[in-house]
Amino acid sequence: EVQLVESGGGLLKPGGSLRLSCILSGVRYSDAWMSWVRQAPGKGLEWVGRIKSKGSGGTIDYAAPVKGRFTISRDDSKNTLFLQMNSLKTDDTAVYYCAWVEKAPSSMSTWGQGTLVTVSS
Amino acid sequence: QSVLTQPPSASGTPGQRVTISCSGGSSNIGSNSVDWYQQLPGAAPKLLFYPNNQRPSGVPDRFSGSKSGTSASLAISGLQSDDEADYYCAAWDDNLNGYVFGPGTKVTVL
């Protein structure tokens, strides 16, 4: 069974930084393309970014609202995906999901449980 | 404003067929596959179809998807109370070089 477990959410002030982690099990992580998606309270889904496997070039793509502030990375030795979030704004308050992109370019068939990030002064 | 448009709500009685539309453009639906996700209250989203329109295991065949040009639609036949959820369409957008979600459609079973 494919599973994703996220961690790292919390409450912080505008301008702060936070790193989220996501561990994938049940598939060969090194071959996996992974994405982050967020959902603000009471709002719809918003794609944050995607990282391809190293075998597919390791390309990372970001949504415009987070480009330059957020960084997606991976540690294949630990089956772990990361989302480093800097210069956080109140608009970044959301539940953040990591997801496994099972079918290219972005069909996400397995999602984590989500972790809440609250940015507030 | 999303580049994909969906009606905010849809409803039906148990057993009815409900259809949700998703309209986009040439850079997204017109040139890439469309994904549909179901999000039950308080839960993570769930993929309803793979790009070839096959369903992941556990997704009943009451759900079907179609695409024509720059529009797509999701049909739910034999509507059940368990189908009350938010439904999102999504597609890769070649102009934005990113994945875009529609605003979501809330399905209510009357």
Short mmCIF file of C-alpha atoms in Angstrom, two decimals:
data_model
loop_
_atom_site.label_atom_id
_atom_site.label_comp_id
_atom_site.label_asym_id
_atom_site.label_seq_id
_atom_site.Cartn_x
_atom_site.Cartn_y
_atom_site.Cartn_z
CA GLU A 1 0.00 0.00 0.00
CA VAL A 2 1.30 3.43 -0.94
CA GLN A 3 1.33 5.87 1.98
CA LEU A 4 2.43 9.43 2.58
CA VAL A 5 3.01 10.95 6.01
CA GLU A 6 3.61 14.67 6.39
CA SER A 7 5.03 16.61 9.29
CA GLY A 8 6.27 20.06 10.17
CA GLY A 9 3.21 22.30 10.23
CA GLY A 10 2.70 24.97 12.84
CA LEU A 11 1.95 28.55 13.78
CA LEU A 12 4.32 31.29 12.87
CA LYS A 13 4.50 35.01 12.20
CA PRO A 14 4.65 36.74 8.82
CA GLY A 15 8.15 36.73 7.40
CA GLY A 16 9.02 33.47 9.11
CA SER A 17 10.27 30.19 7.68
CA LEU A 18 9.16 26.61 8.01
CA ARG A 19 10.12 23.26 6.48
CA LEU A 20 7.58 20.55 5.81
CA SER A 21 8.53 16.91 5.33
CA CYS A 22 6.73 14.05 3.65
CA ILE A 23 7.77 10.39 3.74
CA LEU A 24 6.60 8.06 0.96
CA SER A 25 6.35 4.30 1.41
CA GLY A 26 5.09 1.49 -0.77
CA VAL A 27 6.75 2.53 -4.03
CA ARG A 28 10.33 3.06 -5.17
CA TYR A 29 10.78 6.66 -4.01
CA SER A 30 13.69 7.39 -6.32
CA ASP A 31 11.40 6.88 -9.33
CA ALA A 32 8.57 8.94 -7.89
CA TRP A 33 7.45 12.36 -9.05
CA MET A 34 6.03 14.29 -6.11
CA SER A 35 3.88 17.37 -5.65
CA TRP A 36 2.74 19.77 -2.97
CA VAL A 37 -0.81 21.11 -2.95
CA ARG A 38 -2.34 23.49 -0.44
CA GLN A 39 -5.85 24.42 0.63
CA ALA A 40 -6.62 27.63 2.50
CA PRO A 41 -9.40 27.38 5.09
CA GLY A 42 -12.73 27.04 3.32
CA LYS A 43 -11.13 27.43 -0.11
CA GLY A 44 -10.26 25.22 -3.06
CA LEU A 45 -7.15 23.30 -3.94
CA GLU A 46 -4.06 25.16 -5.11
CA TRP A 47 -1.03 23.46 -6.67
CA VAL A 48 2.24 24.57 -5.10
CA GLY A 49 4.83 22.70 -7.11
CA ARG A 50 6.21 19.43 -8.44
CA ILE A 51 9.57 17.69 -8.45
CA LYS A 52 10.39 15.00 -10.96
CA SER A 53 12.55 12.00 -10.20
CA LYS A 54 16.28 12.35 -10.83
CA GLY A 55 15.91 9.82 -13.61
CA SER A 56 13.46 12.17 -15.31
CA GLY A 57 15.78 15.12 -14.91
CA GLY A 58 14.82 16.21 -11.40
CA THR A 59 13.04 19.28 -12.76
CA ILE A 60 11.18 21.39 -10.22
CA ASP A 61 8.22 23.57 -11.19
CA TYR A 62 6.49 26.09 -8.94
CA ALA A 63 3.23 27.99 -8.91
CA ALA A 64 3.64 31.73 -9.42
CA PRO A 65 2.50 32.78 -5.90
CA VAL A 66 5.30 30.78 -4.22
CA LYS A 67 8.11 30.99 -6.76
CA GLY A 68 11.21 32.50 -5.20
CA ARG A 69 9.95 31.94 -1.65
CA PHE A 70 9.33 28.17 -1.52
CA THR A 71 11.82 25.43 -2.38
CA ILE A 72 10.96 21.82 -3.07
CA SER A 73 13.67 19.20 -2.60
CA ARG A 74 14.03 15.49 -2.06
CA ASP A 75 16.28 13.07 -0.23
CA ASP A 76 15.99 9.77 -2.05
CA SER A 77 18.09 7.98 0.59
CA LYS A 78 15.37 8.76 3.14
CA ASN A 79 12.28 8.50 0.90
CA THR A 80 11.54 12.07 1.93
CA LEU A 81 10.16 15.12 0.18
CA PHE A 82 10.63 18.61 1.60
CA LEU A 83 8.97 21.99 1.22
CA GLN A 84 11.06 24.86 2.54
CA MET A 85 8.87 27.92 2.95
CA ASN A 86 10.48 31.33 3.47
CA SER A 87 9.13 34.87 3.72
CA LEU A 88 5.78 33.50 4.74
CA LYS A 89 2.69 35.64 4.34
CA THR A 90 -0.75 35.40 5.93
CA ASP A 91 -2.05 34.25 2.52
CA ASP A 92 0.11 31.12 2.88
CA THR A 93 -2.11 29.89 5.71
CA ALA A 94 -3.40 26.52 4.52
CA VAL A 95 -3.39 22.79 4.91
CA TYR A 96 -0.44 21.53 2.89
CA TYR A 97 -0.67 18.14 1.23
CA CYS A 98 2.10 16.16 -0.37
CA ALA A 99 1.03 13.82 -3.14
CA TRP A 100 2.51 11.10 -5.32
CA VAL A 101 2.27 11.81 -9.03
CA GLU A 102 1.52 8.30 -10.23
CA LYS A 103 0.86 9.25 -13.86
CA ALA A 104 2.64 12.06 -15.65
CA PRO A 105 2.31 14.95 -15.95
CA SER A 106 0.51 15.43 -12.64
CA SER A 107 -2.18 12.87 -11.81
CA MET A 108 -1.86 12.54 -8.05
CA SER A 109 -3.20 9.19 -6.91
CA THR A 110 -1.98 9.14 -3.32
CA TRP A 111 -2.14 12.03 -0.87
CA GLY A 112 -0.86 12.61 2.62
CA GLN A 113 -3.14 13.52 5.48
CA GLY A 114 -2.19 17.18 5.27
CA THR A 115 -0.42 19.44 7.73
CA LEU A 116 -1.72 22.86 8.81
CA VAL A 117 0.44 25.94 8.43
CA THR A 118 -0.90 29.08 10.07
CA VAL A 119 0.77 32.43 9.45
CA SER A 120 -0.53 35.11 11.75
CA SER A 121 0.77 38.11 13.64
CA GLN B 1 -9.46 33.59 -10.81
CA SER B 2 -8.81 30.03 -11.97
CA VAL B 3 -8.04 29.31 -15.62
CA LEU B 4 -10.48 26.40 -15.33
CA THR B 5 -14.13 27.08 -14.65
CA GLN B 6 -16.63 24.85 -12.89
CA PRO B 7 -20.14 25.47 -11.60
CA PRO B 8 -20.04 26.14 -7.85
CA SER B 9 -22.71 23.59 -7.07
CA ALA B 10 -24.69 20.66 -8.41
CA SER B 11 -27.35 18.51 -6.83
CA GLY B 12 -29.56 15.52 -7.39
CA THR B 13 -31.70 12.98 -5.63
CA PRO B 14 -30.47 9.46 -4.86
CA GLY B 15 -30.25 7.39 -8.02
CA GLN B 16 -30.09 10.38 -10.36
CA ARG B 17 -27.28 11.25 -12.73
CA VAL B 18 -25.32 14.43 -12.08
CA THR B 19 -22.90 16.02 -14.52
CA ILE B 20 -20.19 18.55 -13.66
CA SER B 21 -18.55 20.61 -16.39
CA CYS B 22 -15.01 21.96 -16.52
CA SER B 23 -14.05 24.55 -19.10
CA GLY B 24 -10.52 25.59 -19.92
CA GLY B 25 -8.40 26.60 -22.87
CA SER B 26 -6.02 25.38 -25.51
CA SER B 27 -3.01 25.46 -23.18
CA ASN B 28 -4.55 23.22 -20.54
CA ILE B 29 -7.53 20.98 -21.30
CA GLY B 30 -7.05 21.46 -25.01
CA SER B 31 -3.60 19.91 -24.97
CA ASN B 32 -3.35 17.82 -21.79
CA SER B 33 -5.30 15.20 -19.93
CA VAL B 34 -7.84 16.23 -17.33
CA ASP B 35 -7.84 14.90 -13.80
CA TRP B 36 -10.83 14.81 -11.49
CA TYR B 37 -10.58 14.70 -7.71
CA GLN B 38 -13.19 14.04 -5.07
CA GLN B 39 -12.77 15.61 -1.66
CA LEU B 40 -15.04 14.39 1.08
CA PRO B 41 -15.55 16.70 4.07
CA GLY B 42 -12.46 16.80 6.24
CA ALA B 43 -10.49 14.42 4.02
CA ALA B 44 -7.65 14.63 1.54
CA PRO B 45 -8.55 14.69 -2.15
CA LYS B 46 -8.90 11.41 -4.03
CA LEU B 47 -8.11 10.89 -7.70
CA LEU B 48 -11.08 9.58 -9.66
CA PHE B 49 -9.43 8.83 -13.03
CA TYR B 50 -6.03 8.20 -14.54
CA PRO B 51 -5.18 10.08 -17.77
CA ASN B 52 -6.38 7.14 -19.88
CA ASN B 53 -9.76 7.35 -18.10
CA GLN B 54 -9.16 4.19 -16.12
CA ARG B 55 -10.28 4.37 -12.54
CA PRO B 56 -7.93 3.75 -9.59
CA SER B 57 -8.90 0.76 -7.53
CA GLY B 58 -11.83 1.50 -5.25
CA VAL B 59 -13.44 4.09 -7.51
CA PRO B 60 -16.85 2.76 -8.59
CA ASP B 61 -17.81 2.69 -12.25
CA ARG B 62 -20.69 5.06 -11.47
CA PHE B 63 -18.09 7.76 -12.07
CA SER B 64 -17.19 8.54 -15.67
CA GLY B 65 -15.26 11.29 -17.39
CA SER B 66 -15.12 12.73 -20.87
CA LYS B 67 -13.32 15.48 -22.73
CA SER B 68 -14.02 17.39 -25.91
CA GLY B 69 -11.80 20.18 -27.14
CA THR B 70 -11.21 22.56 -24.26
CA SER B 71 -13.94 21.21 -22.02
CA ALA B 72 -14.37 18.17 -19.85
CA SER B 73 -17.10 16.71 -17.75
CA LEU B 74 -17.57 14.33 -14.87
CA ALA B 75 -20.73 12.27 -14.61
CA ILE B 76 -21.96 10.52 -11.50
CA SER B 77 -24.70 8.02 -12.17
CA GLY B 78 -26.81 6.33 -9.52
CA LEU B 79 -26.11 9.19 -7.10
CA GLN B 80 -25.58 8.09 -3.51
CA SER B 81 -25.38 10.01 -0.25
CA ASP B 82 -21.69 9.02 -0.02
CA ASP B 83 -21.09 11.10 -3.14
CA GLU B 84 -21.68 14.36 -1.29
CA ALA B 85 -18.32 16.05 -1.70
CA ASP B 86 -16.38 18.74 -3.51
CA TYR B 87 -15.20 17.79 -6.99
CA TYR B 88 -12.24 19.44 -8.68
CA CYS B 89 -11.02 19.23 -12.25
CA ALA B 90 -7.36 19.88 -12.95
CA ALA B 91 -4.91 19.90 -15.83
CA TRP B 92 -1.34 20.83 -16.67
CA ASP B 93 -1.14 24.26 -18.29
CA ASP B 94 1.63 24.61 -20.88
CA ASN B 95 1.58 28.43 -20.77
CA LEU B 96 1.83 28.63 -16.99
CA ASN B 97 4.11 25.57 -16.85
CA GLY B 98 2.09 24.48 -13.87
CA TYR B 99 -0.86 22.42 -12.78
CA VAL B 100 -4.16 24.24 -12.38
CA PHE B 101 -7.25 23.26 -10.42
CA GLY B 102 -10.77 24.37 -11.11
CA PRO B 103 -12.56 26.19 -8.28
CA GLY B 104 -14.46 23.06 -7.32
CA THR B 105 -18.09 21.98 -7.48
CA LYS B 106 -20.01 21.06 -4.36
CA VAL B 107 -22.33 18.13 -4.98
CA THR B 108 -25.34 17.83 -2.71
CA VAL B 109 -27.58 14.79 -2.53
CA LEU B 110 -31.10 16.01 -1.84
#
